[in-house]
XYZ file of C-alpha atoms in Angstrom:
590
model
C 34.634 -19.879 6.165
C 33.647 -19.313 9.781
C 30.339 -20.353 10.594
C 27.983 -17.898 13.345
C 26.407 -19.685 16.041
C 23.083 -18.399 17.005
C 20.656 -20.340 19.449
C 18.220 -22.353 17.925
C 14.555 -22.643 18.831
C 13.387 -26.236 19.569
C 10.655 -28.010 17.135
C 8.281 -28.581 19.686
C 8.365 -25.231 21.144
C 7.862 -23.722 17.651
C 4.572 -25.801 17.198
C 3.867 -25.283 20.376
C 3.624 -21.602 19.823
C 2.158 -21.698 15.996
C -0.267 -24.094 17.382
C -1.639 -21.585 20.058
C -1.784 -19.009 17.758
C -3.816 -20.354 15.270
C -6.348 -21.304 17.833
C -6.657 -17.795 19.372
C -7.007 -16.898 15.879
C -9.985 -19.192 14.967
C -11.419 -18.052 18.646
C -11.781 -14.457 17.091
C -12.785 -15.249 13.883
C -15.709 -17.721 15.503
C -16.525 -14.665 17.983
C -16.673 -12.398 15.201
C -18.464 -14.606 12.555
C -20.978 -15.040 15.441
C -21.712 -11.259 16.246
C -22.222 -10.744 12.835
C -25.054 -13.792 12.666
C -26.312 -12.681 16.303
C -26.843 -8.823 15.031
C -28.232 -9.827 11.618
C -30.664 -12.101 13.260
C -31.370 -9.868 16.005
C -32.141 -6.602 13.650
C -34.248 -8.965 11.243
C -36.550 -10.710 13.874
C -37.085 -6.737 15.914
C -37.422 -5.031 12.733
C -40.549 -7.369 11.555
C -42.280 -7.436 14.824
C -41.956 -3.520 15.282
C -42.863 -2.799 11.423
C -45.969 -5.289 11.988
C -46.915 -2.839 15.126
C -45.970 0.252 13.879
C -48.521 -0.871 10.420
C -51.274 -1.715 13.281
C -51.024 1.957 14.698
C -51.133 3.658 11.216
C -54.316 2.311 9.906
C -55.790 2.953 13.343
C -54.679 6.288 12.708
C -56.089 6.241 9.218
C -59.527 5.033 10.367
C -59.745 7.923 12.806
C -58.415 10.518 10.634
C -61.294 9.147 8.051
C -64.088 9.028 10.702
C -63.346 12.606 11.633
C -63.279 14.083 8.081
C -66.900 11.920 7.301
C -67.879 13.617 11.080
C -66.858 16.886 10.011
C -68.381 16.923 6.363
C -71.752 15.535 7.463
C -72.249 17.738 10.249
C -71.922 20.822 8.231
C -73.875 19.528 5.364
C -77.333 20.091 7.218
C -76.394 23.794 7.916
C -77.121 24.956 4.118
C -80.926 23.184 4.455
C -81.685 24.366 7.829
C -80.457 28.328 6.740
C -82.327 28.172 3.600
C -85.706 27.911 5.562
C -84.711 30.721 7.955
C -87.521 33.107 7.947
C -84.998 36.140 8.814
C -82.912 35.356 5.962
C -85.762 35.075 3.656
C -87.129 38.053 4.540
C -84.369 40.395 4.200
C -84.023 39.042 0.426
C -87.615 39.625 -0.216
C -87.139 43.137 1.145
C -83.042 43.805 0.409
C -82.795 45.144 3.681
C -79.896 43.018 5.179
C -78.606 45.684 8.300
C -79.192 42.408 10.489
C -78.430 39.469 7.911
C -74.537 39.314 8.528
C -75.007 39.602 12.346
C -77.133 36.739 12.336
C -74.864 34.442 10.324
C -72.374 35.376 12.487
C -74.128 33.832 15.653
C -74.512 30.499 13.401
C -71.512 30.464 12.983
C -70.229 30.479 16.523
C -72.783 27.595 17.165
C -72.227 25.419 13.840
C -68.079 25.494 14.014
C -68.116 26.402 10.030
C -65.299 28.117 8.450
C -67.453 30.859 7.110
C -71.070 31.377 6.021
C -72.204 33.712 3.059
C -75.741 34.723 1.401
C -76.009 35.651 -2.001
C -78.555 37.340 -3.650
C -80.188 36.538 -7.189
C -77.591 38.049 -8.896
C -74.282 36.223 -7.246
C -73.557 39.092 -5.119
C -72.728 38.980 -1.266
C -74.944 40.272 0.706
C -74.287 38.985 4.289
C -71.267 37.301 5.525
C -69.348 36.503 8.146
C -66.132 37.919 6.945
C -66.735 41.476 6.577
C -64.363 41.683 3.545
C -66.334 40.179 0.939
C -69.342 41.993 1.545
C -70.424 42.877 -1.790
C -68.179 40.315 -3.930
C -69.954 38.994 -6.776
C -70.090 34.875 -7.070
C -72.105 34.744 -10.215
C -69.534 32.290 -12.133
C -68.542 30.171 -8.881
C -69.483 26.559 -9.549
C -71.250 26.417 -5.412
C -73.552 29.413 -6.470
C -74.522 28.274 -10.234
C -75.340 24.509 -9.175
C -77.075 25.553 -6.191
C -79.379 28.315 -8.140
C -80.315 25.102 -10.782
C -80.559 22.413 -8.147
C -83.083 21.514 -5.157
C -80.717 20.217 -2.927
C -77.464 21.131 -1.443
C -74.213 21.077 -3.739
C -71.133 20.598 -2.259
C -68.099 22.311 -4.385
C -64.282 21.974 -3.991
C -62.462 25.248 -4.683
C -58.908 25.938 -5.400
C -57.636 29.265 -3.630
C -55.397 31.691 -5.601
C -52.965 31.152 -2.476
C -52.515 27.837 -2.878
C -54.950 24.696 -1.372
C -58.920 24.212 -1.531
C -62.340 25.816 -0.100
C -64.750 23.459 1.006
C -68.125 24.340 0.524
C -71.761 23.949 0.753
C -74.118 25.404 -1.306
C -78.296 25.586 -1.337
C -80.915 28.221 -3.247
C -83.218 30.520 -1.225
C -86.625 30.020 -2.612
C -90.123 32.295 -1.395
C -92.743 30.301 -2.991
C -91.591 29.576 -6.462
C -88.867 32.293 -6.912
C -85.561 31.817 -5.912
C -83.987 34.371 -4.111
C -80.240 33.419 -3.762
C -78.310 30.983 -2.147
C -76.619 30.461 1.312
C -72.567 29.032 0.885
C -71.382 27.419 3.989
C -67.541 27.102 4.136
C -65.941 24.309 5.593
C -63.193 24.215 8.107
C -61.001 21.033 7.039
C -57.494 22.785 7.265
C -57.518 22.315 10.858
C -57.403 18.616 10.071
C -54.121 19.725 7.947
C -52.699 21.560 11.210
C -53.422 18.543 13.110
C -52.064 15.942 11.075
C -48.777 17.829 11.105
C -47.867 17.355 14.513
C -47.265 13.579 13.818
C -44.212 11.819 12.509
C -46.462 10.532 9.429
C -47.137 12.239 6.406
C -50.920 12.260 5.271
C -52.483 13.568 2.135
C -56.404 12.869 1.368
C -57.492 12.818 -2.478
C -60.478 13.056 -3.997
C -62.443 10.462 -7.087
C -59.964 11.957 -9.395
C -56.650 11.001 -7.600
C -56.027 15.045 -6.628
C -54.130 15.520 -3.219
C -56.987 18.282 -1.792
C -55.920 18.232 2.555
C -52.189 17.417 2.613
C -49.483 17.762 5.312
C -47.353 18.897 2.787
C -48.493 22.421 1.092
C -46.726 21.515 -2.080
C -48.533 18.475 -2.771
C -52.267 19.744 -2.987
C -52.922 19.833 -6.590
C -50.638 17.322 -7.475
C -51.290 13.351 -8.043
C -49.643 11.520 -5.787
C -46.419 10.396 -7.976
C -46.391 13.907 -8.920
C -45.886 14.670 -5.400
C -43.589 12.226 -4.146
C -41.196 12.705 -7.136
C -41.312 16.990 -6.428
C -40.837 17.377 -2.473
C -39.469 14.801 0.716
C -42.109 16.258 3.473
C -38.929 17.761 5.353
C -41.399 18.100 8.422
C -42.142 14.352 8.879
C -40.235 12.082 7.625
C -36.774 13.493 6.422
C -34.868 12.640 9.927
C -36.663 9.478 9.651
C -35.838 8.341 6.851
C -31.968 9.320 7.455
C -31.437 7.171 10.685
C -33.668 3.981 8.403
C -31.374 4.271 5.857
C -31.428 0.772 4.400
C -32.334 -1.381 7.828
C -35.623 -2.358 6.763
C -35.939 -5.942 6.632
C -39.619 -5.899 4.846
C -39.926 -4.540 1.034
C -40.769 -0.740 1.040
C -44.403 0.351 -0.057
C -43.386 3.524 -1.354
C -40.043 5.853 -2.494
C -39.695 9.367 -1.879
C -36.929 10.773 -3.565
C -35.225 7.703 -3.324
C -35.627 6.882 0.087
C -37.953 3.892 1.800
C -41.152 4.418 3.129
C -44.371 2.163 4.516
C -47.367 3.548 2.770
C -50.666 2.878 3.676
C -54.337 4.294 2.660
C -57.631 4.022 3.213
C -61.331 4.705 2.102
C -62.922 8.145 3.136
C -66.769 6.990 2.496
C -67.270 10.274 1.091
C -67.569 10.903 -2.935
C -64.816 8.501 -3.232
C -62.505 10.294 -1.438
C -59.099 8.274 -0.302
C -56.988 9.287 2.494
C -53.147 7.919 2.581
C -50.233 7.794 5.360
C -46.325 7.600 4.544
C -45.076 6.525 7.717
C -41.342 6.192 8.607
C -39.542 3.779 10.603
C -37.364 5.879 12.898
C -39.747 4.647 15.509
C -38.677 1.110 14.712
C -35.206 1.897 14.250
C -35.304 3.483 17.413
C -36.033 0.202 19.688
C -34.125 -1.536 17.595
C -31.139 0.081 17.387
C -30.908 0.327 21.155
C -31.199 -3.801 21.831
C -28.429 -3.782 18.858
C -26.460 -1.301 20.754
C -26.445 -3.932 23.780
C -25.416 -6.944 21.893
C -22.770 -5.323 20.008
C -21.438 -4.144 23.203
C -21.322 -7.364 25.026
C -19.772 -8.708 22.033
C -16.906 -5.655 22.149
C -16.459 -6.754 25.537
C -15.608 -10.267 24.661
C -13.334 -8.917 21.786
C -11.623 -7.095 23.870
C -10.728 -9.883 26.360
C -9.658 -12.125 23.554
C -6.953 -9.566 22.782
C -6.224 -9.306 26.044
C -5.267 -13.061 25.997
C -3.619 -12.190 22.647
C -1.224 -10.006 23.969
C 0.080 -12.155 26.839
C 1.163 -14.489 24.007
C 3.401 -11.354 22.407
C 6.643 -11.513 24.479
C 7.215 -15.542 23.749
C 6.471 -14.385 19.836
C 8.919 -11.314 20.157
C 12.049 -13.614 21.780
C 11.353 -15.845 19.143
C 11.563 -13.005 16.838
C 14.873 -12.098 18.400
C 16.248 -15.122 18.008
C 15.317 -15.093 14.106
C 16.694 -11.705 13.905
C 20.336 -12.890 15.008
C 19.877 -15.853 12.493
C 19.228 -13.190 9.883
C 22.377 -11.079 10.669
C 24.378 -14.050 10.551
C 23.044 -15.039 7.519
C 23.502 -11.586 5.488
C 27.276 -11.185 6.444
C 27.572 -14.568 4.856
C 25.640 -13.338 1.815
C 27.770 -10.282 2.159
C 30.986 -12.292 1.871
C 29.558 -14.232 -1.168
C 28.458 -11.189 -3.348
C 31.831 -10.000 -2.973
C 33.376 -13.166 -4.427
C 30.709 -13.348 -6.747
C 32.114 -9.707 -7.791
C 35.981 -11.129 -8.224
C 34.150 -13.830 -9.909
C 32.657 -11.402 -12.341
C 35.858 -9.482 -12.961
C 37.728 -12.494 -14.124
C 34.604 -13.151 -16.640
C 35.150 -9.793 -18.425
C 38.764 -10.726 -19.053
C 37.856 -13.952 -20.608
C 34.834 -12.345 -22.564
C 37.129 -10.287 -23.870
C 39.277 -13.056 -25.315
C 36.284 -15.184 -26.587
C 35.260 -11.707 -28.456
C 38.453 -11.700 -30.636
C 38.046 -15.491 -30.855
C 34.657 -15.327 -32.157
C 36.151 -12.926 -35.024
C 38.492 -15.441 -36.286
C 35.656 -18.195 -36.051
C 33.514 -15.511 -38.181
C 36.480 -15.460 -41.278
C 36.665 -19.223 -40.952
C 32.312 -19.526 -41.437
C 32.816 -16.923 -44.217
C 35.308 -18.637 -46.088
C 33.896 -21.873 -45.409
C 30.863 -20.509 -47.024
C 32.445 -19.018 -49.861
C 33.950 -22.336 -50.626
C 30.494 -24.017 -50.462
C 28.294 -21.627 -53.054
C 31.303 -21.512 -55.430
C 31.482 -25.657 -55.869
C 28.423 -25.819 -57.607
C 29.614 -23.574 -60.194
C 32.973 -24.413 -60.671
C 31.736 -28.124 -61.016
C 29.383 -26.660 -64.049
C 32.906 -25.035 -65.450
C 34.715 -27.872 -65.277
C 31.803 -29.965 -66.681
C 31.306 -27.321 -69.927
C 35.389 -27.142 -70.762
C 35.786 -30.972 -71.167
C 32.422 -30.483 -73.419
C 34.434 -27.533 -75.222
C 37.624 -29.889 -75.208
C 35.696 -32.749 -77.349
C 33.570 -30.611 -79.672
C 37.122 -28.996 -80.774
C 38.549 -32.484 -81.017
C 35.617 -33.543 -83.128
C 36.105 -30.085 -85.251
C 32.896 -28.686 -83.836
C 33.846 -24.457 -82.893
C 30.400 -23.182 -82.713
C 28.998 -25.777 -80.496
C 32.370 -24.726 -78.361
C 31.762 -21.709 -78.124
C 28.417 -21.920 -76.586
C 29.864 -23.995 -73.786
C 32.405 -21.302 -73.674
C 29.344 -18.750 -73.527
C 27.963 -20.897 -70.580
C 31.013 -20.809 -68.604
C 31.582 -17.262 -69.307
C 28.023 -16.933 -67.160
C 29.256 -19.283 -64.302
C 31.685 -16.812 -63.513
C 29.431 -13.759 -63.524
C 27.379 -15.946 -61.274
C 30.448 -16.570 -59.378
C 30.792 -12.755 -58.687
C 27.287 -12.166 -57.860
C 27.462 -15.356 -55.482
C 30.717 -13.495 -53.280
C 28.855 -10.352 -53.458
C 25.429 -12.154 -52.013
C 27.057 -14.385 -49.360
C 27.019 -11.116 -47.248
C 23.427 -11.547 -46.882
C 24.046 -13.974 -44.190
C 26.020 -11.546 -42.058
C 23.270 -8.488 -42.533
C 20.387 -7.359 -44.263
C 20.542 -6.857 -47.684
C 19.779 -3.073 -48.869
C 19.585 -4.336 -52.773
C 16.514 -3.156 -54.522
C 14.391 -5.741 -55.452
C 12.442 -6.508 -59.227
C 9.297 -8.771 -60.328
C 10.667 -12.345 -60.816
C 9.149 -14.809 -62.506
C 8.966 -18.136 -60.552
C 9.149 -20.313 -63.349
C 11.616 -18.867 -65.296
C 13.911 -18.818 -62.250
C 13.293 -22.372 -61.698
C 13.953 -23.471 -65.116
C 17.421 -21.550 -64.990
C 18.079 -23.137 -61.812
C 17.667 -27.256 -63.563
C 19.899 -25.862 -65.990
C 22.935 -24.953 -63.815
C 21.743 -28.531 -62.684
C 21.712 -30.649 -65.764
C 25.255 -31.651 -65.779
C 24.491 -33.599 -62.449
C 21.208 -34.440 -63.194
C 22.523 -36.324 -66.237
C 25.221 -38.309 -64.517
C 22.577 -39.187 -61.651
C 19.703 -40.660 -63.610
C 17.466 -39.167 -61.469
C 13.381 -38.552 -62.401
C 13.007 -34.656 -62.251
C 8.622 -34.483 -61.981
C 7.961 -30.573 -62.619
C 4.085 -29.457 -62.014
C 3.566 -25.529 -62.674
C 0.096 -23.481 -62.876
C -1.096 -22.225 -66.460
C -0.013 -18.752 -65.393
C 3.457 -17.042 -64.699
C 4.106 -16.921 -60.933
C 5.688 -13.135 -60.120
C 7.385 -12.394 -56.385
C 9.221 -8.879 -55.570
C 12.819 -10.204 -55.179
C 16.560 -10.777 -56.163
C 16.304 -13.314 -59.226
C 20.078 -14.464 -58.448
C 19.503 -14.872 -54.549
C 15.890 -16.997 -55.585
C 18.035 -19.603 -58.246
C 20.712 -19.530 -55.383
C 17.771 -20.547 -52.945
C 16.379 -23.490 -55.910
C 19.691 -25.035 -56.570
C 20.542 -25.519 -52.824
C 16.734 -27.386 -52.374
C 17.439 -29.542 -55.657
C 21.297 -30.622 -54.735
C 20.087 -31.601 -51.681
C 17.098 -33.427 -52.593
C 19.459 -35.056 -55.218
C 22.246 -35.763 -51.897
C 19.087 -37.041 -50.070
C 18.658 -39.687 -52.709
C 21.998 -41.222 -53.538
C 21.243 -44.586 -51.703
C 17.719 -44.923 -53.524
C 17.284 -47.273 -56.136
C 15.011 -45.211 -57.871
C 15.454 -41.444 -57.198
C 12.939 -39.362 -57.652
C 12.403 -35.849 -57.387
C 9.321 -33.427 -57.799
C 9.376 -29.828 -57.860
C 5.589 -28.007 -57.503
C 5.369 -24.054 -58.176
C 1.481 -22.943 -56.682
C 0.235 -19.794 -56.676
C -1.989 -18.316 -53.773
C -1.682 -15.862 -51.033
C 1.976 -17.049 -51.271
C 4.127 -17.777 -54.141
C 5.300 -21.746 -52.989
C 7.752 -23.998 -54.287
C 7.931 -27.369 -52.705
C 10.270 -29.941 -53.610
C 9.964 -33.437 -52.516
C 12.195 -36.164 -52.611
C 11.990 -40.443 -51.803
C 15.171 -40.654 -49.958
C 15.462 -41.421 -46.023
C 14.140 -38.259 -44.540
C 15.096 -35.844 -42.111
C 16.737 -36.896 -38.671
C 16.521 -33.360 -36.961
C 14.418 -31.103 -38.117
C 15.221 -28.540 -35.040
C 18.949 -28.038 -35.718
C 18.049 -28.795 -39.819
C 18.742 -24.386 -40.749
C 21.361 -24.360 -38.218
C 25.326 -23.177 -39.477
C 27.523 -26.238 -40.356
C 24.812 -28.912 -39.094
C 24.945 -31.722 -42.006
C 24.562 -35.187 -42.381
C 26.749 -35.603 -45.613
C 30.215 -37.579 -45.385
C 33.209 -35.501 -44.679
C 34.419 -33.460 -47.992
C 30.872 -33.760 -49.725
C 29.199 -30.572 -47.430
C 30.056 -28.213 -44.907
C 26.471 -27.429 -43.612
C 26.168 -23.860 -45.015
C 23.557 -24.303 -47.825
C 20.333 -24.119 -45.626
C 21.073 -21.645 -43.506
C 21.859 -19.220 -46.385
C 19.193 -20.372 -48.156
C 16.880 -19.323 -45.041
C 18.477 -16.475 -44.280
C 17.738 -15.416 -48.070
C 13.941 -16.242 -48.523
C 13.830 -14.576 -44.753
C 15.418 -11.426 -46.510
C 12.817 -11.545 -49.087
C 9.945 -11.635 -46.445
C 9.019 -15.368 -46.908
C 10.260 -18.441 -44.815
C 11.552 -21.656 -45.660
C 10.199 -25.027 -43.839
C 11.459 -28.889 -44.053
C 9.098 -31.536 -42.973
C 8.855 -35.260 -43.167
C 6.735 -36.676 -46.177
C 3.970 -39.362 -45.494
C 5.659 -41.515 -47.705
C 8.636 -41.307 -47.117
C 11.826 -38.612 -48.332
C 11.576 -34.657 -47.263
C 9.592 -31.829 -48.544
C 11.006 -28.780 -48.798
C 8.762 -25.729 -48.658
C 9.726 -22.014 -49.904
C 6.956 -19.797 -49.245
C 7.504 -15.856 -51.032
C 5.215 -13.260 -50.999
C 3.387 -13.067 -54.137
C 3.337 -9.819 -56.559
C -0.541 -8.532 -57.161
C -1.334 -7.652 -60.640
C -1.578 -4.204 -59.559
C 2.058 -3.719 -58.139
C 3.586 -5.576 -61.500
C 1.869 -3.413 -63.944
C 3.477 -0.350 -62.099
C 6.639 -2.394 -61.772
């Protein structure tokens, strides 16, 4: 066969080139491995120092926010004490003439910076007030206008609105002597605190003693607790972009969760009725400054990438006439293959032919392992026969008929056996489709020593039988399971020809399985692998042709059961038939 030649690359040039390769290859993975650690550390070391001063800013804000809530409360507080002694007011309750009262609690109110101011009469009915609209509004069951009427000093109330949020309020009787006349409410103006707040990137809710968001950012949180609130509403306003470009950055724990999402939370005392004022601040600030010094390192990095694969690529063209060469190498290669598979396929052809040949072959060797086997199961029987007429021949000599003729009886059952043996050596070719019956172990066994007795008389050999108490039932072919027991006892009988004293014992236990074992003190077995297989023996030519145990496997297979050899401790084989065993149950129905 002509052989192609290609050109061949050198050794050295091949390491050479796998050599540089690898080390551009460890270059990039140490470049990359190294922008990974340089970001990491980078974003970890930034985002600590900017949460740190971001923190610092929000309680500053917190302590101002809290100073101008206690500025703004305190500084209306006085305006209930100082109104209840004004003469004016006083006056016009004494006389219920109040054409002046509302115009001169609307000049307060310009100077004071209150929300609103109102005067009440005895009866919790508004009299004068700064908004027009309530003139004449009764306040009777309002909590500002009962504690004020019982108390001495000024009550401050909180007051939910029907529209949603709180009134602030101060509230303080109008006495003339010892009658009190009404009261004077002064409203105050803490939403603008709320307006404020709102213009900032944190979110900020104040709450009083009783953990109840009262001023929030967020409308939908006053009223609420603050898990209440968090869990019903992200403050869209403040911290929703935020918390979108944070994502999961943060290198410090988060303080709080809204709706799933990270935020710093901080609070701080109001010194006012235990009030408590807390921030939710985002870090899109941080994220911010950070992001942009990230931005610069990954870029220098990209730019280092990039001129690694720049030196890459000028290694490509050596790599591609390398690959060129390969590729002729290849070509060359596959026509050879080419030419192969088509011998390979003549090859085959000429295998057919001859399959063909060993087929017909292997159905004359299939006639000769039937006959052969024939000739083996009939032996036993015909050696019975022949046994049981020289019997007959001397009991007629001796003028004995009726002992005769129950030798004549015996052989007349050899030959019925005979027939049922032909028709059961098929078993080894197929599966049987016989139906089976109960069989009774023992009984089988016991008919089995008795197709046996004319050898086991001429052998001398000690026959040990142990059975249980109770009969021993399998489903199953009686004629097949005797078949199966006379096989195990010739052979144990073969095995121990050369033994001085033979001895065989036969066990029948009953348990899951039905199991017969019969054990013998001869030499053993020399292969136990190839022990079942057709015409394997270990008998002298003309006493065997190796056919009894694979029948006799192939049988207790048939019945669902195996058969296993083994050598004994002592000495000899043990041969083990294992059936399934018939429940109570099934035999009574049987």
């Amino acid at each position: 066969m002509a052989r192609t030649e290609t050109p061949e690359t050198s050794p050295l040039e091949r390491v050479r080139i796998a050599t540089t390769g690898w080390r551009i290859r460890f270059a990039l993975i140490f470049l990359l491995v190294a922008a990974i650690v340089t970001v990491s550390v980078t974003n970890w070391w930034l985002t600590n120092r900017f949460t740190e001063s971001t923190k610092n800013r929000a309680e500053l804000r917190l302590a101002l926010y809290s100073g101008n809530l206690v500025s703004e409360l305190r500084s209306n507080a006085i305006v209930p004490q100082l109104l209840a002694r004004d003469p004016t007011l006083i006056g016009a309750l004494n006389s219920n003439d109040y054409s002046q009262s509302t115009q001169r609690l609307i000049s307060f109110v310009e100077e004071i910076g209150a929300a609103s101011l109102m005067m009440l009469n005895i009866d919790g009915r508004t009299v004068a007030a700064t908004d027009r609209n309530v003139l004449g509004s009764l306040h009777r069951s309002e909590p500002y206008f009962i504690e004020a009427v019982r108390s001495n000093a000024t009550v401050f109330s909180v007051i939910p609105r029907e529209a949603g949020g709180y009134r602030f309020t101060y509230s303080r009787r109008l006495e003339s002597g010892a009658n009190v006349l009404g009261a004077i409410v002064v409203e105050v103006d803490l939403q603008k605190f709320e307006r404020a707040w709102a213009g900032i990137s944190d979110a900020v809710a104040v709450m009083d003693s009783q953990g109840r968001i009262i001023l929030s950012t967020e409308p939908r949180w006053r009223g609420l607790n603050e898990d209440e609130a968090l869990a019903l509403q992200t403050p869209q306003s403040a911290i929703t972009r935020a918390i979108r470009a944070t994502a999961d950055w943060t290198a410090l724990p988060a303080d709080a969760y809204i709706q799933g999402e990270a935020v710093m939370r901080l609070d701080a005392r109001v010194p006012f009725r235990g009030w408590k004022i807390t921030s939710y601040t985002t870090y899109a600030s941080i994220r911010e400054r950070v992001n942009g010094i990230l931005a610069l390192e990954i870029m220098g990095f990209a730019i280092l990438l990039a001129l690694a694969f720049y030196a890459l690529s000028r290694k490509t063209a050596l790599r591609m006439a390398l690959f060129q060469r390969e590729s002729a190498e290849l070509r060359a290669l596959n026509q050879r293959l080419q030419r192969e598979i088509a011998e390979r396929e003549r090859v085959q052809q000429n295998l057919e032919v001859a399959e063909q040949s060993l087929a017909q072959s292997s159905k004359l060797a299939a006639l000769g392992e039937m006959s052969a086997a024939v000739s083996h199961e009939l032996n036993q029987p015909l050696a019975a026969m022949k046994t049981y007429l020289a019997g007959a021949r001397l009991l007629l000599n001796r003028n004995r008929p009726d002992e005769a003729l129950s030798s004549f009886g015996r052989i007349d059952d050899l030959i019925e056996r005979m027939g049922a043996i032909t028709r059961q050596l098929k078993s080894y070719a197929r599966k049987g489709g016989d139906a089976f019956s109960p069989v009774n172990m023992g009984d089988a066994l016991a008919s089995s020593l008795s197709m046996m007795e004319p050898q086991l008389r001429q052998r001398h050999v000690q026959i040990t039988r142990i059975l249980p108490d109770q009969p021993v039932f399998v489903m199953g072919d009686r004629m097949r399971i005797e078949q199966v027991m006379i096989n195990l006892i010739r052979n144990a009988l073969d095995a121990t020809k050369s033994v001085s004293d033979p001895e065989v014992e036969i066990i029948l236990a009953a348990g899951e399985t039905a199991t017969l074992t019969v054990r013998d003190n001869g030499h053993g077995i020399d292969d136990i692998g190839a022990l079942f297989e057709p015409f394997y023996t270990t008998k002298q030519p003309g006493d065997g042709v190796g056919l009894g145990l694979a029948i006799s496997s192939g049988i207790v297979n048939d019945l669902g059961g195996r058969l296993t050899a083994r050598n004994g401790q002592q000495g000899g084989a043990v041969f083990e038939m294992q059936l399934p065993i018939l429940d109570e149950e099934i035999e009574a129905a049987e």
